mmCIF file of C-alpha atoms in Angstrom:
data_model
loop_
_atom_site.group_PDB
_atom_site.id
_atom_site.type_symbol
_atom_site.label_atom_id
_atom_site.label_comp_id
_atom_site.label_asym_id
_atom_site.label_seq_id
_atom_site.Cartn_x
_atom_site.Cartn_y
_atom_site.Cartn_z
ATOM 1 C CA MET A 165 12.779 16.170 -3.316
ATOM 2 C CA LEU A 166 13.224 14.010 -0.231
ATOM 3 C CA PRO A 167 14.009 10.313 -0.837
ATOM 4 C CA ILE A 168 11.609 7.459 -0.102
ATOM 5 C CA THR A 169 12.950 4.704 2.118
ATOM 6 C CA VAL A 170 11.526 1.193 2.462
ATOM 7 C CA GLU A 171 11.749 -0.828 5.670
ATOM 8 C CA LYS A 172 10.542 -4.398 5.967
ATOM 9 C CA ASP A 173 10.316 -6.602 9.049
ATOM 10 C CA GLY A 174 8.902 -9.995 8.148
ATOM 11 C CA PRO A 175 5.510 -9.549 6.467
ATOM 12 C CA LYS A 176 5.128 -5.947 7.688
ATOM 13 C CA GLY A 177 6.793 -2.901 6.255
ATOM 14 C CA ARG A 178 6.574 0.739 5.392
ATOM 15 C CA TYR A 179 7.542 3.284 2.788
ATOM 16 C CA PHE A 180 8.487 6.574 4.395
ATOM 17 C CA ILE A 181 9.885 10.025 3.807
ATOM 18 C CA GLU A 182 11.661 11.827 6.609
ATOM 19 C CA ALA A 183 11.914 15.599 6.531
ATOM 20 C CA PRO A 184 14.599 17.576 8.329
ATOM 21 C CA GLY A 185 13.690 17.735 11.992
ATOM 22 C CA GLY A 186 12.477 14.121 12.057
ATOM 23 C CA VAL A 187 8.931 14.641 10.726
ATOM 24 C CA THR A 188 7.947 11.450 8.887
ATOM 25 C CA ALA A 189 5.275 10.628 6.317
ATOM 26 C CA GLU A 190 4.625 6.908 5.937
ATOM 27 C CA MET A 191 2.552 4.250 4.266
ATOM 28 C CA THR A 192 2.449 0.880 5.996
ATOM 29 C CA PHE A 193 1.786 -2.457 4.338
ATOM 30 C CA SER A 194 1.445 -6.177 5.010
ATOM 31 C CA GLN A 195 2.811 -8.784 2.626
ATOM 32 C CA SER A 196 -0.044 -11.286 2.541
ATOM 33 C CA SER A 197 1.723 -13.670 0.137
ATOM 34 C CA ASP A 198 4.518 -13.636 -2.423
ATOM 35 C CA THR A 199 2.137 -12.001 -4.873
ATOM 36 C CA LEU A 200 -0.119 -9.849 -2.685
ATOM 37 C CA ILE A 201 0.480 -6.687 -0.629
ATOM 38 C CA ILE A 202 -2.112 -4.897 1.494
ATOM 39 C CA ILE A 203 -1.728 -1.157 2.068
ATOM 40 C CA ASP A 204 -2.802 -0.739 5.703
ATOM 41 C CA HIS A 205 -2.356 2.920 6.521
ATOM 42 C CA THR A 206 -0.997 6.207 5.191
ATOM 43 C CA GLU A 207 -0.086 9.100 7.446
ATOM 44 C CA VAL A 208 1.107 12.425 6.087
ATOM 45 C CA PRO A 209 1.797 15.121 8.716
ATOM 46 C CA ASP A 210 0.803 18.733 8.054
ATOM 47 C CA THR A 211 4.443 19.515 7.182
ATOM 48 C CA PHE A 212 3.942 17.516 3.965
ATOM 49 C CA ARG A 213 0.365 18.542 3.127
ATOM 50 C CA GLY A 214 -0.119 19.728 -0.442
ATOM 51 C CA THR A 215 3.245 18.382 -1.627
ATOM 52 C CA GLY A 216 2.040 15.124 -3.197
ATOM 53 C CA THR A 217 3.964 13.115 -0.616
ATOM 54 C CA GLY A 218 1.155 10.608 0.002
ATOM 55 C CA VAL A 219 0.831 9.921 -3.718
ATOM 56 C CA ARG A 220 4.612 9.539 -4.021
ATOM 57 C CA LEU A 221 4.527 6.843 -1.334
ATOM 58 C CA VAL A 222 1.794 4.920 -3.168
ATOM 59 C CA GLU A 223 3.616 5.321 -6.492
ATOM 60 C CA ALA A 224 6.801 3.871 -4.976
ATOM 61 C CA LEU A 225 4.947 0.754 -3.845
ATOM 62 C CA ILE A 226 3.262 0.483 -7.250
ATOM 63 C CA ALA A 227 6.639 0.620 -9.018
ATOM 64 C CA ASP A 228 7.960 -2.146 -6.763
ATOM 65 C CA ALA A 229 4.779 -4.207 -7.254
ATOM 66 C CA ARG A 230 5.095 -3.947 -11.028
ATOM 67 C CA ALA A 231 8.746 -4.988 -10.884
ATOM 68 C CA SER A 232 7.937 -8.060 -8.786
ATOM 69 C CA GLY A 233 4.580 -9.036 -10.327
ATOM 70 C CA THR A 234 2.747 -8.310 -7.072
ATOM 71 C CA LYS A 235 -0.877 -7.198 -6.730
ATOM 72 C CA ILE A 236 -2.088 -4.610 -4.203
ATOM 73 C CA ILE A 237 -5.171 -4.363 -2.012
ATOM 74 C CA PRO A 238 -5.523 -0.744 -0.836
ATOM 75 C CA LEU A 239 -7.402 -1.077 2.486
ATOM 76 C CA CYS A 240 -6.203 2.360 3.574
ATOM 77 C CA PRO A 241 -8.866 4.934 2.620
ATOM 78 C CA PHE A 242 -6.273 7.352 1.198
ATOM 79 C CA ALA A 243 -4.664 4.667 -0.982
ATOM 80 C CA ALA A 244 -8.080 3.368 -2.115
ATOM 81 C CA ALA A 245 -9.094 6.904 -3.144
ATOM 82 C CA GLN A 246 -5.844 7.312 -5.090
ATOM 83 C CA PHE A 247 -6.434 4.040 -6.969
ATOM 84 C CA LYS A 248 -9.870 5.369 -7.988
ATOM 85 C CA ARG A 249 -8.252 8.593 -9.263
ATOM 86 C CA HIS A 250 -5.527 6.749 -11.175
ATOM 87 C CA PRO A 251 -6.980 4.098 -13.495
ATOM 88 C CA GLU A 252 -3.489 3.642 -14.953
ATOM 89 C CA TRP A 253 -2.621 1.778 -11.738
ATOM 90 C CA SER A 254 -5.277 -0.891 -12.337
ATOM 91 C CA ASP A 255 -2.671 -3.418 -13.529
ATOM 92 C CA VAL A 256 -1.488 -3.879 -9.917
ATOM 93 C CA LEU A 257 -4.891 -3.603 -8.245
ATOM 94 C CA GLU A 258 -6.150 -6.919 -6.852
ATOM 95 C CA THR A 259 -9.813 -7.158 -7.670
ATOM 96 C CA LYS A 260 -10.519 -10.779 -6.744
ATOM 97 C CA VAL A 261 -11.543 -11.824 -3.269
ATOM 98 C CA ARG A 262 -9.181 -14.486 -1.982
ATOM 99 C CA MET A 263 -10.089 -17.005 0.683
ATOM 100 C CA LYS A 264 -7.822 -19.403 2.487
ATOM 101 C CA PRO A 265 -8.362 -23.004 1.293
ATOM 102 C CA ASN A 266 -10.210 -24.236 4.381
ATOM 103 C CA SER A 267 -12.023 -21.025 5.260
ATOM 104 C CA ARG A 268 -15.456 -22.183 4.117
ATOM 105 C CA ARG A 269 -18.200 -22.077 6.676
ATOM 106 C CA PRO A 270 -19.279 -25.551 7.754
ATOM 107 C CA ASP A 271 -22.587 -26.741 6.351
ATOM 108 C CA ARG A 272 -25.510 -26.210 8.651
#
């Protein structure tokens, strides 16, 4: 089984698996705050199709989120579908809508 690597550059990052020959499957994320991560995108090339690679990437982020007490918003359609299929991941799923303190619309 190929290893999962994590790269982070400021608030952006990715979990990825590189196959021999340089083919890469990845899941990108944005760290919105110390306690919130947004899964932006998952891309799994045909080389990895049917191997569970996409799910492995999500599971790696979930393990890290649990270890750090972080919640996840899966904006990526693939990740969102996986969260629906795996109710056991609900402990890290952010279900509340968060707004910045001064983001209210002005009164009309």
